[in-house]
Amino acid sequence: VATTGVIPEPITIPIQRDRGDRIYRGLATVAAAVTFVVMALIAFFLLTRGWQALRRAGFGFFTERAWEPGAGRFGIGSMLPYTVVIAFVALAIAVPVSIGVALFITECAPRRIRRPLTSLVDVLAAVPSLIYGLWGLFFLQPRLLPLSRWMGDHLGFLPFFHVPGKGPRALSLFAGSPFVAGVVVSLMVIPICTAV
């Protein structure tokens, strides 16, 4: 086919939205705007309520390791590293499990069980994450103590498994290890990640 050298004009396709589409689009826009306004109001509330403490602590709020409000010492420096470690452990567990379950449901599961599994995942995602957290705290945490203790003894050089202190209180210390907390947090996010 010989080329003529003429560049064709782009075709404009008019978009015709019926009344239902316009209503839905408007409601979605309002819902998104309300969400941003509520988030801004929450940030404003937290900032105004905590401004006196933040002004008194200054930048030390992020580096101070002591949390003693009665003495005027406000610091989250000791909590920030563990927060990052717990989030890393939770995501390292939750993301592969969620992707695996989602791929199984969409690609491998027989057609007759695909819809029930999808409904089950949607129901699990609708349950508040706090319920999974409480289940993990009261049911799973005591059962993870031997594993947490073994990992702390043999892999304690890694921050994920390190538990400070040994001795008679060691068992209760292993219950609060970043590994156990990360496993519990992963349980809280797996249903949402799988649904997404």
Coordinates of N, CA and C in Angstrom, one line a residue:
V1 N 0.9 -1.2 0.0 CA 0.0 0.0 0.0 C 0.9 1.2 0.0
A2 N 0.7 2.1 -0.9 CA 1.5 3.3 -1.0 C 1.0 4.3 0.0
T3 N 1.9 5.0 0.6 CA 1.6 6.1 1.5 C 1.4 7.4 0.8
T4 N 0.4 8.1 1.2 CA 0.1 9.4 0.5 C 0.9 10.6 1.2
G5 N 1.4 10.3 2.4 CA 2.1 11.4 3.1 C 1.2 12.3 3.8
V6 N -0.1 12.1 3.8 CA -1.1 12.9 4.5 C -1.4 12.3 5.8
I7 N -1.2 13.1 6.9 CA -1.5 12.6 8.2 C -3.0 12.7 8.5
P8 N -3.6 11.6 8.8 CA -5.1 11.7 9.0 C -5.4 12.5 10.3
E9 N -6.5 13.2 10.2 CA -7.0 13.9 11.4 C -7.5 13.0 12.4
P10 N -7.2 13.3 13.7 CA -7.8 12.4 14.8 C -9.3 12.5 14.8
I11 N -9.9 11.4 15.1 CA -11.3 11.4 15.2 C -11.7 11.7 16.6
T12 N -12.6 12.6 16.7 CA -13.2 12.9 18.1 C -14.4 12.1 18.3
I13 N -14.5 11.4 19.4 CA -15.6 10.6 19.7 C -16.4 11.3 20.8
P14 N -17.6 11.8 20.5 CA -18.4 12.5 21.5 C -18.8 11.5 22.6
I15 N -18.7 11.9 23.9 CA -19.1 11.1 25.0 C -20.5 11.5 25.4
Q16 N -21.4 10.6 25.3 CA -22.8 10.8 25.7 C -23.0 10.1 27.1
R17 N -23.2 10.9 28.1 CA -23.5 10.3 29.4 C -24.9 10.4 29.7
D18 N -25.6 9.3 30.1 CA -27.0 9.5 30.4 C -27.1 10.0 31.8
R19 N -28.3 10.2 32.3 CA -28.6 10.8 33.6 C -28.0 10.0 34.7
G20 N -28.1 8.7 34.7 CA -27.6 7.8 35.8 C -26.1 7.9 35.9
D21 N -25.4 8.0 34.7 CA -24.0 8.1 34.8 C -23.5 9.5 35.4
R22 N -24.3 10.5 35.0 CA -23.9 11.8 35.6 C -24.2 11.9 37.1
I23 N -25.3 11.2 37.5 CA -25.6 11.2 39.0 C -24.5 10.4 39.7
Y24 N -24.1 9.3 39.2 CA -23.1 8.5 39.8 C -21.7 9.2 39.8
R25 N -21.4 9.8 38.7 CA -20.1 10.6 38.7 C -20.1 11.7 39.7
G26 N -21.3 12.4 39.9 CA -21.4 13.5 40.8 C -21.3 12.9 42.3
L27 N -22.0 11.8 42.6 CA -21.9 11.2 43.9 C -20.5 10.8 44.2
A28 N -19.8 10.2 43.2 CA -18.4 9.7 43.5 C -17.5 10.9 43.7
T29 N -17.7 12.0 43.0 CA -16.9 13.2 43.2 C -17.1 13.8 44.6
V30 N -18.4 13.8 45.0 CA -18.7 14.4 46.3 C -18.1 13.5 47.4
A31 N -18.2 12.1 47.2 CA -17.7 11.2 48.3 C -16.2 11.4 48.4
A32 N -15.5 11.5 47.3 CA -14.0 11.7 47.3 C -13.7 13.0 48.0
A33 N -14.4 14.1 47.7 CA -14.2 15.4 48.3 C -14.4 15.3 49.8
V34 N -15.5 14.7 50.2 CA -15.8 14.5 51.6 C -14.7 13.8 52.3
T35 N -14.2 12.7 51.7 CA -13.1 11.9 52.3 C -11.9 12.8 52.6
F36 N -11.5 13.6 51.6 CA -10.4 14.5 51.7 C -10.6 15.6 52.8
V37 N -11.8 16.1 52.9 CA -12.2 17.1 53.9 C -12.1 16.5 55.3
V38 N -12.6 15.2 55.4 CA -12.6 14.6 56.7 C -11.1 14.3 57.2
M39 N -10.3 13.9 56.2 CA -8.9 13.6 56.5 C -8.2 14.9 56.9
A40 N -8.5 16.0 56.3 CA -7.9 17.3 56.6 C -8.4 17.7 58.0
L41 N -9.6 17.5 58.3 CA -10.1 17.9 59.6 C -9.5 17.0 60.7
I42 N -9.3 15.8 60.5 CA -8.6 14.9 61.5 C -7.2 15.4 61.7
A43 N -6.5 15.7 60.6 CA -5.1 16.2 60.7 C -5.1 17.5 61.5
F44 N -6.1 18.4 61.2 CA -6.2 19.7 61.9 C -6.4 19.5 63.4
F45 N -7.4 18.6 63.7 CA -7.7 18.3 65.1 C -6.5 17.7 65.9
L46 N -5.8 16.8 65.3 CA -4.6 16.2 65.9 C -3.5 17.3 66.1
L47 N -3.3 18.1 65.1 CA -2.3 19.1 65.2 C -2.7 20.2 66.3
T48 N -3.9 20.6 66.4 CA -4.3 21.6 67.4 C -4.3 21.0 68.8
R49 N -4.7 19.8 68.9 CA -4.7 19.1 70.3 C -3.3 18.8 70.8
G50 N -2.4 18.5 69.8 CA -1.1 18.1 70.2 C 0.0 19.2 70.0
W51 N -0.5 20.4 69.6 CA 0.5 21.5 69.4 C 1.3 21.9 70.6
Q52 N 0.7 21.9 71.7 CA 1.4 22.3 73.0 C 2.5 21.3 73.2
A53 N 2.2 20.0 73.1 CA 3.3 19.0 73.4 C 4.3 19.1 72.3
L54 N 3.9 19.2 71.0 CA 4.9 19.3 70.0 C 5.8 20.5 70.1
R55 N 5.2 21.7 70.5 CA 6.0 22.9 70.7 C 7.0 22.7 71.8
R56 N 6.6 22.0 72.9 CA 7.5 21.9 74.0 C 8.6 20.9 73.7
A57 N 8.2 19.8 73.0 CA 9.3 18.8 72.6 C 10.1 19.2 71.5
G58 N 9.6 20.0 70.5 CA 10.3 20.4 69.4 C 10.6 19.2 68.5
F59 N 11.8 19.3 67.7 CA 12.2 18.2 66.9 C 12.5 16.9 67.7
G60 N 12.8 17.1 68.9 CA 13.1 16.0 69.8 C 12.0 15.0 69.9
F61 N 10.8 15.4 69.5 CA 9.6 14.5 69.5 C 9.9 13.2 68.7
F62 N 10.7 13.4 67.6 CA 11.0 12.3 66.8 C 12.3 11.5 67.2
T63 N 13.1 12.2 68.0 CA 14.4 11.5 68.4 C 14.4 11.1 69.9
E64 N 13.6 11.8 70.7 CA 13.6 11.4 72.1 C 13.1 10.0 72.3
R65 N 13.7 9.2 73.2 CA 13.4 7.8 73.4 C 12.5 7.6 74.6
A66 N 12.3 8.6 75.4 CA 11.4 8.5 76.6 C 10.0 9.0 76.3
W67 N 9.0 8.3 76.8 CA 7.7 8.8 76.7 C 7.1 8.9 78.2
E68 N 7.3 10.1 78.7 CA 6.8 10.4 80.1 C 6.1 11.7 80.0
P69 N 4.8 11.7 79.7 CA 4.0 12.9 79.6 C 3.9 13.7 80.9
G70 N 3.9 13.0 82.0 CA 3.9 13.7 83.3 C 5.1 14.6 83.5
A71 N 6.2 14.1 83.0 CA 7.5 14.9 83.2 C 7.7 15.8 82.0
G72 N 6.8 15.8 81.1 CA 7.0 16.7 79.9 C 7.9 16.2 78.9
R73 N 8.2 14.9 78.9 CA 9.1 14.3 77.9 C 8.2 13.5 76.9
F74 N 8.1 14.0 75.7 CA 7.3 13.3 74.7 C 8.2 12.9 73.6
G75 N 8.4 11.6 73.4 CA 9.2 11.1 72.3 C 8.8 9.8 71.7
I76 N 8.9 9.7 70.4 CA 8.5 8.5 69.8 C 9.7 7.8 69.1
G77 N 10.9 8.3 69.5 CA 12.1 7.7 68.9 C 12.3 6.3 69.1
S78 N 11.9 5.7 70.3 CA 12.0 4.3 70.5 C 11.0 3.5 69.8
M79 N 9.9 4.1 69.4 CA 8.8 3.4 68.7 C 8.9 3.3 67.2
L80 N 9.5 4.4 66.6 CA 9.6 4.5 65.2 C 10.3 3.3 64.5
P81 N 11.5 2.9 65.0 CA 12.2 1.8 64.3 C 11.4 0.5 64.4
Y82 N 10.7 0.2 65.5 CA 9.9 -1.0 65.6 C 8.7 -0.9 64.7
T83 N 8.2 0.2 64.5 CA 7.0 0.4 63.7 C 7.4 0.0 62.2
V84 N 8.5 0.5 61.8 CA 9.0 0.1 60.4 C 9.3 -1.4 60.3
V85 N 9.9 -1.9 61.3 CA 10.2 -3.4 61.3 C 8.9 -4.2 61.2
I86 N 8.0 -3.8 62.1 CA 6.7 -4.6 62.1 C 6.0 -4.5 60.8
A87 N 6.0 -3.3 60.2 CA 5.3 -3.1 58.9 C 6.0 -3.9 57.8
F88 N 7.4 -4.0 57.9 CA 8.1 -4.8 56.9 C 7.8 -6.3 57.0
V89 N 7.8 -6.8 58.3 CA 7.4 -8.2 58.5 C 6.0 -8.5 58.0
A90 N 5.1 -7.6 58.3 CA 3.7 -7.8 57.9 C 3.6 -7.8 56.4
L91 N 4.2 -6.9 55.7 CA 4.1 -6.9 54.2 C 4.8 -8.0 53.6
A92 N 6.0 -8.4 54.2 CA 6.7 -9.6 53.7 C 5.8 -10.9 53.7
I93 N 4.9 -10.9 54.7 CA 4.1 -12.1 54.8 C 2.8 -11.9 54.0
A94 N 2.2 -10.7 54.1 CA 0.8 -10.5 53.5 C 0.9 -10.4 52.0
V95 N 1.8 -9.8 51.4 CA 1.8 -9.5 50.0 C 1.9 -10.8 49.2
P96 N 2.9 -11.7 49.5 CA 2.9 -13.0 48.7 C 1.7 -13.9 49.0
V97 N 1.2 -13.9 50.2 CA 0.0 -14.7 50.5 C -1.2 -14.2 49.7
S98 N -1.4 -12.9 49.7 CA -2.5 -12.2 49.1 C -2.4 -12.4 47.6
I99 N -1.3 -12.2 47.0 CA -1.1 -12.4 45.6 C -1.4 -13.8 45.2
G100 N -0.8 -14.7 46.0 CA -1.0 -16.2 45.7 C -2.5 -16.6 45.7
V101 N -3.2 -16.1 46.7 CA -4.6 -16.5 46.9 C -5.4 -15.8 45.7
A102 N -5.1 -14.6 45.4 CA -5.8 -13.9 44.3 C -5.6 -14.6 43.0
L103 N -4.3 -14.9 42.7 CA -4.0 -15.6 41.5 C -4.7 -17.0 41.4
F104 N -4.7 -17.7 42.6 CA -5.3 -19.0 42.6 C -6.8 -18.9 42.2
I105 N -7.5 -17.9 42.8 CA -8.9 -17.7 42.6 C -9.2 -17.3 41.2
T106 N -8.4 -16.4 40.6 CA -8.7 -15.9 39.3 C -8.2 -16.8 38.2
E107 N -7.1 -17.5 38.4 CA -6.5 -18.3 37.3 C -6.6 -19.8 37.4
C108 N -6.5 -20.3 38.6 CA -6.4 -21.8 38.8 C -7.7 -22.5 39.3
A109 N -8.5 -21.8 40.1 CA -9.6 -22.4 40.7 C -10.6 -22.8 39.7
P110 N -11.3 -24.0 39.9 CA -12.3 -24.4 38.9 C -13.5 -23.4 39.0
R111 N -14.1 -23.2 37.8 CA -15.2 -22.2 37.7 C -16.3 -22.3 38.8
R112 N -16.6 -23.5 39.1 CA -17.7 -23.7 40.1 C -17.4 -23.2 41.5
I113 N -16.1 -23.2 41.9 CA -15.8 -22.7 43.2 C -15.2 -21.3 43.2
R114 N -15.0 -20.7 42.0 CA -14.4 -19.4 41.9 C -15.3 -18.3 42.5
R115 N -16.6 -18.4 42.2 CA -17.5 -17.4 42.8 C -17.7 -17.5 44.3
P116 N -17.8 -18.7 44.9 CA -17.9 -18.8 46.4 C -16.6 -18.3 47.0
L117 N -15.4 -18.6 46.4 CA -14.2 -18.2 47.0 C -14.1 -16.6 47.0
T118 N -14.5 -16.1 45.8 CA -14.5 -14.6 45.7 C -15.4 -14.0 46.8
S119 N -16.6 -14.6 47.0 CA -17.5 -14.1 48.0 C -16.9 -14.2 49.4
L120 N -16.2 -15.3 49.6 CA -15.6 -15.5 50.9 C -14.5 -14.5 51.2
V121 N -13.7 -14.2 50.2 CA -12.7 -13.2 50.4 C -13.3 -11.8 50.6
D122 N -14.4 -11.5 49.9 CA -15.1 -10.2 50.1 C -15.7 -10.1 51.5
V123 N -16.2 -11.2 52.0 CA -16.8 -11.2 53.4 C -15.6 -11.0 54.4
L124 N -14.5 -11.7 54.2 CA -13.4 -11.6 55.1 C -12.8 -10.2 55.1
A125 N -12.8 -9.5 53.9 CA -12.3 -8.2 53.8 C -13.3 -7.2 54.5
A126 N -14.6 -7.5 54.6 CA -15.5 -6.6 55.2 C -15.4 -6.7 56.7
V127 N -14.8 -7.7 57.3 CA -14.7 -7.8 58.7 C -13.7 -6.8 59.2
P128 N -13.9 -6.0 60.2 CA -12.9 -5.0 60.6 C -11.6 -5.7 61.0
S129 N -10.5 -5.0 60.7 CA -9.2 -5.5 60.9 C -8.9 -5.7 62.4
L130 N -9.6 -5.0 63.2 CA -9.4 -5.1 64.7 C -9.8 -6.5 65.1
I131 N -10.8 -7.1 64.5 CA -11.2 -8.5 64.9 C -10.0 -9.4 64.7
Y132 N -9.4 -9.3 63.5 CA -8.2 -10.2 63.2 C -7.1 -9.9 64.2
G133 N -6.9 -8.6 64.5 CA -5.8 -8.3 65.5 C -6.1 -8.9 66.8
L134 N -7.3 -8.8 67.3 CA -7.7 -9.4 68.6 C -7.5 -10.9 68.6
W135 N -7.9 -11.6 67.5 CA -7.8 -13.0 67.3 C -6.3 -13.4 67.4
G136 N -5.5 -12.6 66.6 CA -4.0 -12.9 66.6 C -3.4 -12.7 68.0
L137 N -3.9 -11.6 68.7 CA -3.3 -11.4 70.1 C -3.7 -12.5 71.1
F138 N -4.9 -12.9 71.1 CA -5.3 -13.9 72.1 C -5.2 -15.3 71.7
F139 N -5.3 -15.6 70.4 CA -5.2 -17.0 70.0 C -3.8 -17.4 69.4
L140 N -3.4 -16.6 68.4 CA -2.2 -16.9 67.7 C -0.9 -16.6 68.4
Q141 N -0.9 -15.5 69.1 CA 0.3 -15.1 69.8 C 0.9 -16.1 70.8
P142 N 0.0 -16.8 71.7 CA 0.6 -17.8 72.5 C 1.2 -19.0 71.8
R143 N 0.6 -19.3 70.6 CA 1.1 -20.4 69.8 C 2.4 -20.1 69.0
L144 N 2.6 -18.8 68.9 CA 3.9 -18.4 68.2 C 5.0 -18.2 69.1
L145 N 4.8 -18.3 70.4 CA 5.9 -18.1 71.4 C 7.1 -19.0 71.2
P146 N 6.9 -20.3 71.0 CA 8.1 -21.2 70.8 C 8.9 -20.8 69.6
L147 N 8.2 -20.5 68.5 CA 8.8 -20.1 67.2 C 9.6 -18.8 67.4
S148 N 8.9 -17.9 68.1 CA 9.5 -16.6 68.3 C 10.8 -16.7 69.2
R149 N 10.7 -17.6 70.2 CA 11.8 -17.8 71.1 C 13.0 -18.4 70.3
W150 N 12.7 -19.4 69.5 CA 13.7 -20.1 68.7 C 14.4 -19.1 67.8
M151 N 13.6 -18.2 67.1 CA 14.1 -17.2 66.2 C 14.9 -16.2 66.9
G152 N 14.5 -15.8 68.1 CA 15.2 -14.8 68.9 C 16.6 -15.4 69.3
D153 N 16.6 -16.7 69.7 CA 17.9 -17.3 70.1 C 18.8 -17.5 69.0
H154 N 18.3 -17.9 67.8 CA 19.2 -18.3 66.7 C 19.4 -17.2 65.6
L155 N 18.4 -16.3 65.5 CA 18.4 -15.3 64.5 C 18.3 -13.9 65.1
G156 N 18.6 -13.8 66.3 CA 18.5 -12.5 67.0 C 19.3 -11.4 66.5
F157 N 20.3 -11.7 65.7 CA 21.1 -10.6 65.1 C 20.4 -9.8 64.0
L158 N 19.2 -10.4 63.6 CA 18.4 -9.6 62.6 C 17.3 -8.8 63.5
P159 N 17.1 -7.6 63.1 CA 16.1 -6.8 63.9 C 14.7 -7.3 63.9
F160 N 14.3 -8.2 63.0 CA 13.0 -8.7 62.9 C 12.8 -9.7 64.1
F161 N 13.8 -10.4 64.5 CA 13.7 -11.4 65.5 C 14.3 -11.1 66.8
H162 N 15.0 -9.9 66.9 CA 15.7 -9.5 68.1 C 14.7 -9.2 69.2
V163 N 14.9 -9.8 70.4 CA 14.1 -9.4 71.6 C 15.1 -9.0 72.7
P164 N 15.0 -7.7 73.1 CA 16.0 -7.3 74.1 C 15.7 -7.9 75.5
G165 N 16.8 -8.3 76.1 CA 16.7 -8.9 77.5 C 16.5 -10.4 77.5
K166 N 17.0 -11.0 78.5 CA 16.8 -12.4 78.7 C 16.5 -12.6 80.2
G167 N 16.3 -13.9 80.6 CA 16.1 -14.1 82.0 C 14.6 -14.6 82.2
P168 N 14.2 -14.4 83.5 CA 12.8 -15.0 83.8 C 11.7 -14.3 83.0
R169 N 11.9 -13.1 82.6 CA 10.8 -12.4 81.9 C 10.9 -12.7 80.4
A170 N 11.8 -13.6 80.0 CA 12.0 -13.8 78.5 C 10.8 -14.2 77.8
L171 N 10.0 -15.1 78.4 CA 8.8 -15.6 77.6 C 7.8 -14.5 77.3
S172 N 7.6 -13.6 78.3 CA 6.7 -12.5 78.0 C 7.3 -11.5 77.0
L173 N 8.7 -11.4 77.1 CA 9.3 -10.5 76.1 C 9.2 -11.0 74.7
F174 N 9.3 -12.3 74.5 CA 9.2 -12.9 73.2 C 7.7 -12.7 72.6
A175 N 6.8 -12.6 73.5 CA 5.4 -12.4 73.1 C 5.3 -11.0 72.4
G176 N 6.1 -10.1 72.8 CA 6.1 -8.7 72.2 C 7.1 -8.5 71.1
S177 N 7.7 -9.6 70.5 CA 8.7 -9.4 69.5 C 8.2 -8.8 68.3
P178 N 9.0 -8.1 67.5 CA 8.6 -7.5 66.2 C 8.0 -8.6 65.3
F179 N 8.6 -9.8 65.3 CA 8.1 -10.9 64.5 C 6.7 -11.3 64.8
V180 N 6.3 -11.5 66.0 CA 5.0 -11.8 66.4 C 4.0 -10.7 66.1
A181 N 4.4 -9.5 66.3 CA 3.6 -8.3 66.0 C 3.4 -8.2 64.5
G182 N 4.4 -8.5 63.7 CA 4.3 -8.4 62.3 C 3.4 -9.5 61.7
V183 N 3.4 -10.7 62.3 CA 2.5 -11.8 61.9 C 1.1 -11.4 62.2
V184 N 0.8 -10.8 63.3 CA -0.5 -10.4 63.7 C -1.0 -9.3 62.8
V185 N -0.2 -8.3 62.5 CA -0.5 -7.2 61.5 C -0.8 -7.8 60.1
S186 N 0.0 -8.8 59.7 CA -0.2 -9.4 58.4 C -1.6 -10.0 58.3
L187 N -2.0 -10.6 59.4 CA -3.4 -11.2 59.4 C -4.4 -10.1 59.2
M188 N -4.1 -8.9 59.7 CA -5.1 -7.8 59.6 C -5.2 -7.3 58.2
V189 N -4.2 -7.4 57.4 CA -4.2 -6.8 56.1 C -4.4 -7.8 54.9
I190 N -4.2 -9.1 55.2 CA -4.3 -10.1 54.1 C -5.7 -10.1 53.4
P191 N -6.8 -10.1 54.2 CA -8.1 -10.1 53.4 C -8.3 -8.9 52.5
I192 N -7.9 -7.7 53.0 CA -8.0 -6.5 52.1 C -7.1 -6.6 50.9
C193 N -5.8 -7.0 51.1 CA -4.9 -7.1 50.0 C -5.4 -8.1 49.0
T194 N -5.9 -9.2 49.5 CA -6.4 -10.3 48.6 C -7.6 -9.7 47.8
A195 N -8.5 -9.0 48.4 CA -9.7 -8.5 47.7 C -9.3 -7.5 46.7
V196 N -8.3 -6.7 47.0 CA -7.8 -5.6 46.0 C -7.2 -6.3 44.8

